[in-house]
Amino acid sequence: MNLSGNTQVQPFVSSDEGLFYLGRFCQMMNYQKYSKGYFMPPEIDLEWAKKDAPDHAPIWCSVDLRDGNQSLVIPMSLDEKMEFYKMLLKVGFKEIEIGFPAASETEYEFLRRLVEEDLIPDDVTIQVLTQAREHIIRKTFDALKGVKNAIVHVYNSTSVAQRQQVFRKDKEQIKQMAVDGAKLLQELTEEAGANYRFEYSPESFTGTEPEYALEVCNAVLDVWKPTADRKAIINLPATVEMSMPHVFAMQVAYMNKHLKYRDNVVLSLHPHNDRGCGVADAEMGILAGADRIEGTLFGNGERTGNVDIITVGMNMFALGVDPELDFSNMPELVEMYERVTRMHVSPRQPYAGDLVFAAFSGSHQDAIAKGMHWKDEKNPDKWTLPYLYIDPKDVGREYDGDVIRINSQSGKGGVGFIMEQKYGIDMPKKMREDFGYCVKGVSDHKHKELMPDEIYQIFQDEYVNVDTPYKLNDFLLQKEPDGTRKGTVDIFVNGEPKTFLARGNGRLDAVSNALQANLDITYKDLTYSEHALEIGQNSRAMAYIGITNEDGHITWGAGMDTDIITASIQALISAINRMKAGK
């Protein structure tokens, strides 16, 4: 390849095969084949953008049993749908789209079972979906016989792409399909003597000109003429998410401003997640005037899924707004969902994933541990802990098993937190650092996360009552008239019994003097702390001792016994044994 001047550069592709792949790469990255498929509204209203949060929860409608179920590789069985339905009731949903009764026998039978077994609470409204086609609408009404509260949801596609490519009809013909469907719903409801509510969706709303979507929706509303005691639902589906969330919100704001009968219309959104912005679409859409959100648990649905109602609801919760849904037992929700749908909740799924509260980083763990202590000391009325957006306990998670997780990246703060919270082991600060490095070394060597019981066992094996080469047998120390302690200490040295005379300012000092005088050991600056592990007459005591060698290195040991003095001497001998081992 000859560039300017005489510089010669060897081409990075030197074969026909390489040139082929280079061509394929360039072809794959041809962004120019795409254009914006959405339409800006004719009026731009950004008043909604001045709000920083919603002040109340929207109406929630779960579409797990319809939109979610139809997207599963193996759709749920009747029993599985029933279990899911009961969980939705337990969470607190008051509107549940239970299926497309005309689509399959299973869907039809599920609705009939709900009716015949009286499984629809009086304060719950079930929703059924139907296309704006006469024979489908009639079968849907057959399935609804006996239902007290129902929403019949009718839809037809209105986007440019659907009009041109699928239906090959013009705007008037597409609008007439919607109007005809709305009329048939009204006629069949009157025939049935029912008081069903109606919902209309201009499906693929995001690819529809907003002014045309408005025209179609208002034509449907002119048929239904909603009233205060029988409101209609206009649902705006982001069937395919096409724009940035603020554009979608501007489209919603336009519809909110210009819909007829607005006081008697529930403006609903049905965001999908093709651009990964389903939650943002829902949140901004609520600010822009939406009253209702249709979505699923954990975002299940066609392609990239529906909006995740759990995330939207918990985002409100974290801002101090009651979502009016109960997600306090998230592990139970995850277990049920994964079992009946055969889908998996990502470990990083907001609020629900296995790792969303987990801190492996040493600095994060240290900040969380200090934050926990601060919270216990100050008892604040608001949650503000570092790195934890919400209190994990609010969704059924635990601090010691879900928040602080230990691997080779962890530090003394996290390890110390687990030992203190789960086992009541409150080591001195310097010893925590020493133990933290010990645990990191084990995790690094095993190349795995360590569970709390493994960490506790490392502590027991490495620090507590270490008895090689020196092992405590007994001691007898009496107080002298001058206040000192005098007596004997019996130990085993490599299994051989030895008795040493002991004298010092206190019992621990006396034993320390005896050991240094009779064994080949020297240390200074003995650091000591202790505490009870339990409360009661037979409680155990923990003692911690650090001894410093001539080079200034501190070696730590721990002792555990029902007698605090014995525990202290055990801690000293543990430290000496560990120093002998070069630790």
XYZ file of C-alpha atoms in Angstrom:
583
model
C 0.000 0.000 0.000
C 1.637 3.218 -1.165
C 0.743 6.254 0.921
C 2.001 9.832 0.532
C 5.758 10.169 0.077
C 7.871 7.035 -0.081
C 6.407 5.342 3.015
C 5.501 1.716 2.417
C 2.937 0.121 4.721
C 2.211 -3.606 4.728
C -1.540 -4.164 4.350
C -3.142 -5.799 7.416
C -5.203 -8.044 5.100
C -2.988 -10.102 2.834
C -5.272 -12.813 1.453
C -8.490 -13.197 -0.471
C -10.093 -14.722 2.609
C -9.091 -11.722 4.710
C -10.495 -9.312 2.138
C -13.733 -11.290 2.130
C -14.142 -10.918 5.892
C -13.204 -7.242 5.727
C -15.956 -6.752 3.171
C -18.434 -8.622 5.342
C -17.486 -6.458 8.332
C -18.045 -3.241 6.390
C -21.358 -4.556 5.126
C -22.532 -5.458 8.625
C -21.762 -1.961 9.863
C -23.727 -0.203 7.128
C -25.688 2.158 9.365
C -26.882 4.114 6.327
C -29.501 1.467 5.551
C -31.507 2.677 8.571
C -33.668 5.745 9.000
C -35.931 7.006 11.739
C -39.158 5.019 11.657
C -40.992 7.235 14.112
C -42.735 10.590 13.753
C -42.412 13.641 15.945
C -45.760 15.022 17.125
C -46.938 18.219 15.424
C -46.817 19.987 18.809
C -43.892 19.716 21.223
C -44.858 19.871 24.891
C -42.030 19.522 27.405
C -43.850 20.630 30.542
C -43.744 17.032 31.780
C -39.916 17.136 31.741
C -39.947 19.617 34.635
C -41.227 16.892 36.980
C -38.615 14.832 38.798
C -40.837 11.905 39.820
C -44.438 10.703 39.727
C -46.493 11.519 42.817
C -48.575 8.343 42.752
C -48.596 4.889 41.224
C -50.246 4.280 37.863
C -52.849 1.609 37.328
C -50.876 -1.572 36.712
C -52.014 -4.239 34.289
C -50.045 -7.468 34.111
C -49.867 -9.013 30.648
C -47.717 -11.950 31.802
C -50.422 -14.511 31.061
C -50.988 -13.252 27.527
C -48.149 -11.225 26.011
C -45.589 -12.898 28.261
C -46.941 -16.411 27.811
C -47.188 -16.229 24.013
C -43.470 -15.408 23.825
C -42.302 -18.483 25.761
C -40.587 -21.337 23.960
C -42.882 -23.666 25.892
C -46.059 -21.796 26.879
C -47.351 -22.375 30.378
C -49.765 -25.202 31.078
C -53.148 -24.520 32.639
C -51.831 -25.319 36.117
C -48.755 -23.161 35.605
C -50.872 -20.252 34.394
C -53.065 -20.702 37.447
C -50.067 -20.563 39.798
C -48.784 -17.453 38.050
C -52.249 -15.858 38.209
C -52.491 -16.445 41.962
C -49.051 -14.915 42.442
C -50.156 -11.808 40.530
C -53.122 -11.509 42.881
C -50.790 -11.898 45.867
C -48.525 -9.129 44.571
C -51.549 -6.850 44.317
C -52.463 -6.517 40.629
C -56.044 -5.339 40.152
C -56.037 -5.654 36.357
C -54.707 -8.819 34.721
C -54.789 -9.633 31.024
C -55.364 -13.370 31.254
C -55.125 -14.315 27.594
C -56.441 -14.341 24.065
C -59.435 -16.701 24.486
C -60.039 -17.021 20.760
C -56.428 -17.924 20.027
C -56.272 -21.451 21.487
C -58.235 -23.986 23.475
C -55.880 -23.622 26.449
C -56.510 -19.876 26.584
C -60.269 -20.427 26.370
C -60.251 -23.129 29.052
C -58.174 -21.018 31.423
C -60.727 -18.211 31.381
C -63.597 -20.633 31.856
C -61.816 -22.239 34.826
C -61.408 -18.840 36.481
C -65.141 -18.248 36.089
C -66.391 -21.690 37.049
C -64.143 -21.979 40.118
C -64.946 -18.397 41.188
C -61.284 -17.388 41.206
C -61.709 -13.734 40.226
C -61.951 -11.465 43.302
C -64.587 -8.747 43.150
C -61.953 -5.991 43.160
C -59.987 -7.531 40.285
C -60.701 -6.936 36.607
C -59.576 -9.474 34.060
C -58.663 -8.348 30.585
C -58.943 -10.303 27.350
C -57.396 -9.462 24.007
C -59.012 -9.733 20.617
C -58.288 -8.564 17.124
C -60.835 -6.278 15.492
C -62.328 -9.207 13.539
C -65.932 -10.326 14.013
C -65.557 -14.100 14.489
C -62.682 -13.594 16.948
C -64.632 -11.009 18.947
C -67.685 -13.317 19.134
C -65.647 -16.251 20.486
C -64.072 -13.905 23.044
C -67.515 -12.946 24.321
C -68.501 -16.603 24.608
C -65.516 -17.135 26.894
C -66.477 -14.129 29.058
C -69.897 -15.447 30.104
C -70.234 -15.130 33.866
C -67.406 -12.645 34.338
C -68.368 -9.685 36.540
C -65.562 -7.243 35.772
C -63.813 -7.435 32.426
C -61.933 -5.263 29.983
C -62.244 -6.276 26.351
C -59.108 -5.138 24.594
C -59.387 -4.702 20.831
C -56.576 -3.598 18.556
C -55.464 -3.162 14.986
C -52.160 -2.003 13.537
C -51.953 1.585 12.380
C -48.285 2.119 11.487
C -47.058 3.110 8.053
C -45.198 -0.191 7.652
C -48.235 -2.284 8.635
C -50.607 -0.283 6.456
C -48.350 -0.581 3.421
C -46.812 -4.015 3.799
C -49.282 -6.149 5.760
C -52.799 -4.844 5.206
C -52.219 -2.847 2.019
C -54.977 -0.470 3.067
C -55.107 3.298 3.247
C -55.671 5.398 6.355
C -59.457 5.502 6.006
C -59.697 1.732 5.638
C -57.480 1.128 8.675
C -59.515 3.598 10.730
C -62.720 1.885 9.637
C -61.360 -1.452 10.923
C -60.926 0.133 14.338
C -64.376 1.737 14.293
C -66.059 -1.494 13.185
C -64.322 -3.396 15.969
C -65.382 -0.801 18.535
C -69.007 -0.989 17.354
C -69.058 -4.777 17.520
C -67.685 -4.738 21.073
C -70.449 -2.391 22.093
C -73.177 -4.414 20.373
C -72.089 -7.738 21.855
C -71.746 -6.243 25.318
C -75.305 -4.935 25.124
C -76.503 -8.334 23.852
C -74.803 -10.019 26.811
C -76.379 -7.575 29.247
C -72.876 -6.952 30.620
C -71.081 -3.825 31.692
C -67.661 -4.616 30.282
C -65.164 -1.839 29.846
C -63.379 -1.334 26.541
C -59.768 -0.820 25.589
C -58.415 0.133 22.199
C -54.804 -0.052 21.048
C -53.475 1.473 17.830
C -50.938 -1.335 17.643
C -47.463 -0.280 16.460
C -48.279 3.225 17.725
C -44.595 4.154 17.673
C -44.468 3.756 13.891
C -47.686 5.703 13.371
C -47.994 9.414 12.642
C -49.203 10.835 16.022
C -51.929 12.944 14.439
C -53.266 9.878 12.598
C -53.116 7.734 15.757
C -55.084 10.489 17.478
C -57.652 10.520 14.665
C -58.197 6.760 14.948
C -58.409 6.778 18.743
C -60.889 9.655 18.760
C -63.025 7.847 16.169
C -63.148 4.812 18.479
C -64.009 7.015 21.458
C -66.851 8.595 19.476
C -68.354 5.104 19.214
C -67.974 4.261 22.899
C -68.691 7.721 24.354
C -67.052 6.891 27.698
C -68.504 8.216 30.929
C -67.129 8.804 34.413
C -68.562 5.525 35.688
C -67.508 3.546 32.617
C -64.214 4.884 31.390
C -62.558 3.696 28.208
C -58.896 2.803 27.941
C -56.763 4.104 25.112
C -53.555 2.095 25.128
C -50.461 3.312 23.262
C -48.199 0.352 22.539
C -44.525 0.779 21.808
C -44.965 -2.468 19.922
C -41.509 -1.855 18.530
C -39.465 0.661 20.472
C -38.187 3.055 17.801
C -37.137 6.320 19.426
C -35.343 7.679 22.425
C -37.586 7.778 25.505
C -38.112 11.538 25.498
C -39.549 11.341 21.962
C -41.996 8.651 23.048
C -42.967 10.830 26.006
C -43.621 13.772 23.678
C -45.898 11.526 21.600
C -47.736 10.539 24.783
C -48.027 14.175 25.863
C -49.562 15.039 22.479
C -52.147 12.278 22.800
C -52.839 13.221 26.419
C -53.606 16.787 25.385
C -55.813 16.073 22.370
C -57.795 12.908 23.141
C -61.540 13.452 23.249
C -63.466 12.679 26.466
C -60.107 12.939 28.274
C -61.602 13.026 31.769
C -63.311 9.708 31.036
C -60.345 8.079 29.314
C -57.611 6.063 31.001
C -54.450 6.705 28.989
C -52.405 3.513 29.045
C -48.930 2.567 27.803
C -47.591 -0.786 26.667
C -43.818 -0.308 26.221
C -41.617 -2.941 24.658
C -37.869 -2.999 25.105
C -36.278 -3.208 21.633
C -33.861 -0.355 22.429
C -33.443 -1.379 26.065
C -35.379 1.701 27.187
C -38.729 0.180 28.140
C -38.486 1.332 31.749
C -37.496 4.846 30.685
C -40.400 4.941 28.216
C -42.816 3.987 30.982
C -41.397 6.434 33.515
C -41.280 9.374 31.121
C -44.671 8.388 29.724
C -46.183 8.587 33.209
C -44.745 12.069 33.640
C -46.204 12.977 30.237
C -49.734 12.074 31.317
C -50.183 8.302 31.191
C -52.490 6.820 33.835
C -51.770 3.142 33.351
C -48.929 0.753 32.485
C -49.173 -2.676 30.887
C -46.136 -4.873 31.406
C -44.742 -8.088 32.813
C -42.713 -9.371 35.716
C -39.000 -9.309 34.867
C -39.767 -7.915 31.397
C -40.762 -11.163 29.694
C -42.294 -10.762 26.240
C -41.732 -10.854 22.501
C -38.177 -10.211 21.244
C -36.471 -8.126 23.936
C -39.593 -8.193 26.077
C -42.142 -5.886 27.651
C -41.431 -3.248 30.223
C -40.503 -4.795 33.565
C -43.189 -3.706 36.010
C -41.028 -4.769 38.947
C -38.310 -2.303 37.949
C -40.758 0.556 37.321
C -42.563 -0.112 40.587
C -39.404 -0.511 42.664
C -37.948 2.647 41.109
C -40.973 4.480 42.482
C -40.551 2.764 45.843
C -36.914 3.908 45.997
C -38.078 7.500 45.412
C -40.494 7.305 48.327
C -43.623 6.701 46.212
C -45.910 3.777 47.095
C -46.088 1.518 43.993
C -49.156 -0.246 45.454
C -47.599 -3.600 44.543
C -45.919 -5.897 47.046
C -42.447 -7.101 46.019
C -41.283 -7.791 49.579
C -40.567 -11.454 48.841
C -38.528 -11.174 45.662
C -36.845 -14.594 46.030
C -40.277 -16.253 46.008
C -41.261 -14.329 42.876
C -38.031 -15.287 41.102
C -38.404 -18.958 42.005
C -41.991 -19.161 40.752
C -41.266 -17.222 37.579
C -38.230 -19.278 36.588
C -39.990 -22.561 37.288
C -43.229 -21.991 35.369
C -41.841 -19.956 32.456
C -38.496 -21.785 32.128
C -36.913 -18.364 31.735
C -34.052 -17.077 33.869
C -33.732 -13.876 35.855
C -30.348 -12.305 35.138
C -27.997 -12.057 38.136
C -27.855 -8.318 37.348
C -31.636 -7.822 36.944
C -32.498 -4.668 38.931
C -33.828 -5.405 42.424
C -34.302 -9.134 41.737
C -31.020 -10.546 40.420
C -28.839 -12.727 42.607
C -25.948 -10.246 42.473
C -27.654 -6.846 42.439
C -26.839 -6.121 46.079
C -23.558 -8.030 46.121
C -20.334 -6.188 46.872
C -17.110 -8.060 46.100
C -14.838 -5.011 45.961
C -12.950 -4.358 49.158
C -13.578 -0.597 49.112
C -17.304 -1.113 48.495
C -17.524 -3.652 51.304
C -15.707 -1.365 53.696
C -18.060 1.527 52.898
C -21.150 -0.669 53.301
C -19.908 -2.109 56.595
C -19.195 1.376 57.952
C -22.571 2.557 56.682
C -24.290 -0.273 58.547
C -22.546 0.714 61.773
C -23.462 4.366 61.182
C -27.104 3.378 60.650
C -27.129 1.396 63.898
C -25.598 4.316 65.779
C -27.699 7.147 64.317
C -30.951 5.324 63.514
C -31.833 7.739 60.660
C -35.374 7.856 59.293
C -34.196 7.733 55.669
C -32.101 5.127 53.869
C -28.800 6.556 52.575
C -26.234 3.747 52.771
C -23.279 3.782 50.347
C -23.666 1.532 47.303
C -27.060 0.174 48.402
C -29.799 2.080 46.563
C -32.490 0.407 48.664
C -32.478 -1.709 51.788
C -32.121 -5.318 50.557
C -34.404 -6.467 53.372
C -37.278 -4.601 51.681
C -37.243 -7.231 48.926
C -36.540 -10.212 51.158
C -32.749 -10.313 50.928
C -30.172 -10.608 53.731
C -27.092 -8.497 54.406
C -24.666 -11.296 55.233
C -25.491 -13.623 52.345
C -26.645 -11.239 49.620
C -24.720 -8.002 50.158
C -21.189 -8.810 51.284
C -19.792 -11.546 49.040
C -16.204 -12.686 49.413
C -13.698 -13.483 46.681
C -10.136 -12.543 45.839
C -11.205 -8.897 45.257
C -12.609 -8.497 48.744
C -11.041 -6.698 51.672
C -10.932 -6.611 55.431
C -14.173 -4.643 55.718
C -16.299 -7.249 53.997
C -14.685 -10.220 55.691
C -14.959 -8.538 59.072
C -18.591 -7.616 58.407
C -19.555 -11.222 57.669
C -17.716 -12.526 60.717
C -19.363 -9.966 62.971
C -22.902 -10.115 61.531
C -23.174 -13.872 61.135
C -20.924 -15.264 63.852
C -20.468 -12.458 66.375
C -16.687 -12.388 65.804
C -15.539 -8.785 66.339
C -11.791 -8.791 65.626
C -9.526 -5.795 66.270
C -9.073 -3.578 63.227
C -5.485 -4.701 62.530
C -6.445 -8.358 62.892
C -9.298 -7.884 60.405
C -6.748 -6.723 57.874
C -4.545 -9.749 58.539
C -7.511 -12.137 58.285
C -8.740 -10.367 55.153
C -5.443 -11.092 53.384
C -5.625 -14.686 54.572
C -9.126 -15.120 53.111
C -8.168 -13.377 49.863
C -5.277 -15.803 49.483
C -7.538 -18.821 49.881
C -10.090 -17.421 47.419
C -7.391 -16.550 44.912
C -5.851 -20.017 45.184
C -9.203 -21.780 44.812
C -10.351 -19.243 42.203
C -13.844 -19.131 43.689
C -16.184 -17.181 45.886
C -16.090 -18.207 49.547
C -19.313 -18.779 51.454
C -19.666 -17.499 55.053
C -19.247 -20.966 56.563
C -16.018 -21.424 54.584
C -14.702 -18.090 55.864
C -15.579 -19.021 59.415
C -13.779 -22.352 59.015
C -10.650 -20.569 57.750
C -10.750 -18.432 60.882
C -11.098 -21.478 63.103
C -8.318 -23.379 61.343
C -5.859 -20.510 61.077
C -6.354 -18.475 64.255
C -8.399 -20.161 66.995
C -6.811 -22.378 69.685
C -3.853 -23.236 67.445
C -1.995 -25.979 69.385
C 1.119 -26.881 67.402
C 3.888 -27.003 68.545
C 2.674 -25.594 71.887
C -0.570 -26.663 73.510
C -2.078 -25.412 76.767
C -2.783 -28.092 79.366
C -3.525 -26.150 82.566
C -2.469 -23.186 84.666
C -2.665 -22.188 88.320
C -2.012 -18.594 89.284
C -2.576 -16.919 92.621
C -2.598 -13.305 93.630
C 0.370 -12.177 95.735
C 0.199 -9.509 98.497
C 1.879 -7.019 96.141
C -0.870 -7.553 93.543
C 1.173 -9.668 91.122
C 0.232 -13.145 89.974
C 2.385 -16.185 90.656
C 2.002 -19.863 89.850
C 2.582 -22.462 87.147
C 1.549 -23.064 83.550
C 1.441 -26.580 82.108
C 1.864 -26.974 78.361
C 2.758 -29.635 75.832
C 5.805 -28.930 73.659
C 5.585 -31.141 70.570
C 3.472 -33.510 72.661
C 5.829 -33.568 75.658
C 4.430 -32.152 78.936
C 6.251 -29.197 80.474
C 5.619 -27.127 83.603
C 6.925 -23.570 83.883
C 6.968 -21.141 86.785
C 5.008 -18.012 86.004
C 4.989 -14.536 87.530
C 3.665 -11.208 86.259
C 1.449 -8.185 86.791
C -1.581 -10.212 85.773
C -2.420 -13.771 84.785
C -1.872 -13.198 81.066
C 1.361 -11.299 81.763
C 2.564 -14.115 84.031
C 1.952 -16.769 81.376
C 3.584 -14.599 78.713
C 6.708 -14.155 80.863
C 6.905 -17.897 81.533
C 6.657 -18.805 77.864
C 9.279 -16.296 76.735
C 11.634 -17.370 79.532
C 11.424 -21.092 78.792
C 10.815 -21.291 75.045
C 12.872 -20.005 72.146
C 10.558 -17.084 71.455
C 10.751 -13.310 71.749
C 8.078 -10.729 71.085
C 6.893 -7.345 72.296
C 3.894 -5.014 72.306
C 1.252 -7.580 73.187
C -2.140 -6.290 71.884
C -5.244 -7.727 73.526
C -9.022 -7.548 73.182
C -11.921 -9.826 74.076
C -15.704 -10.104 74.049
C -18.485 -12.571 74.779
C -19.924 -14.583 71.916
C -23.240 -15.271 73.611
C -25.186 -14.005 76.595
C -25.742 -16.362 79.522
C -24.061 -18.398 82.217
C -22.447 -20.846 79.785
C -21.558 -18.335 77.091
C -18.260 -18.588 75.278
C -15.671 -15.856 75.230
C -13.440 -14.803 72.353
C -9.999 -13.311 72.957
C -7.636 -11.847 70.372
C -3.913 -11.242 70.851
C -1.325 -9.715 68.572
C 2.399 -10.065 69.248
C 5.129 -8.102 67.469
C 8.498 -9.575 66.454
C 11.821 -7.741 66.192
C 11.049 -6.674 62.610
C 7.790 -5.022 63.669
C 5.520 -7.680 62.114
C 2.381 -8.432 64.137
C 1.185 -12.040 64.383
C -2.388 -12.619 65.518
C -4.011 -15.440 67.429
C -7.461 -16.094 68.864
C -8.759 -18.150 71.744
C -12.240 -19.449 72.433
C -13.409 -20.844 75.763
C -16.186 -20.516 78.321
C -13.595 -18.969 80.668
C -12.256 -15.600 79.538
C -8.797 -16.103 81.110
C -8.401 -19.482 79.438
C -9.514 -17.946 76.142
C -6.888 -15.206 76.566
C -4.061 -17.678 77.208
C -5.257 -19.798 74.276
C -5.116 -16.671 72.088
C -1.547 -15.957 73.227
C -0.393 -19.510 72.528
C -2.171 -19.404 69.132
C -0.268 -16.230 68.246
C 3.044 -17.767 69.371
C 2.401 -20.923 67.329
C 1.529 -18.859 64.289
C 4.684 -16.755 64.752
C 6.697 -19.977 64.918
C 5.098 -20.992 61.599
C 6.153 -17.705 60.017
C 2.652 -16.226 59.825
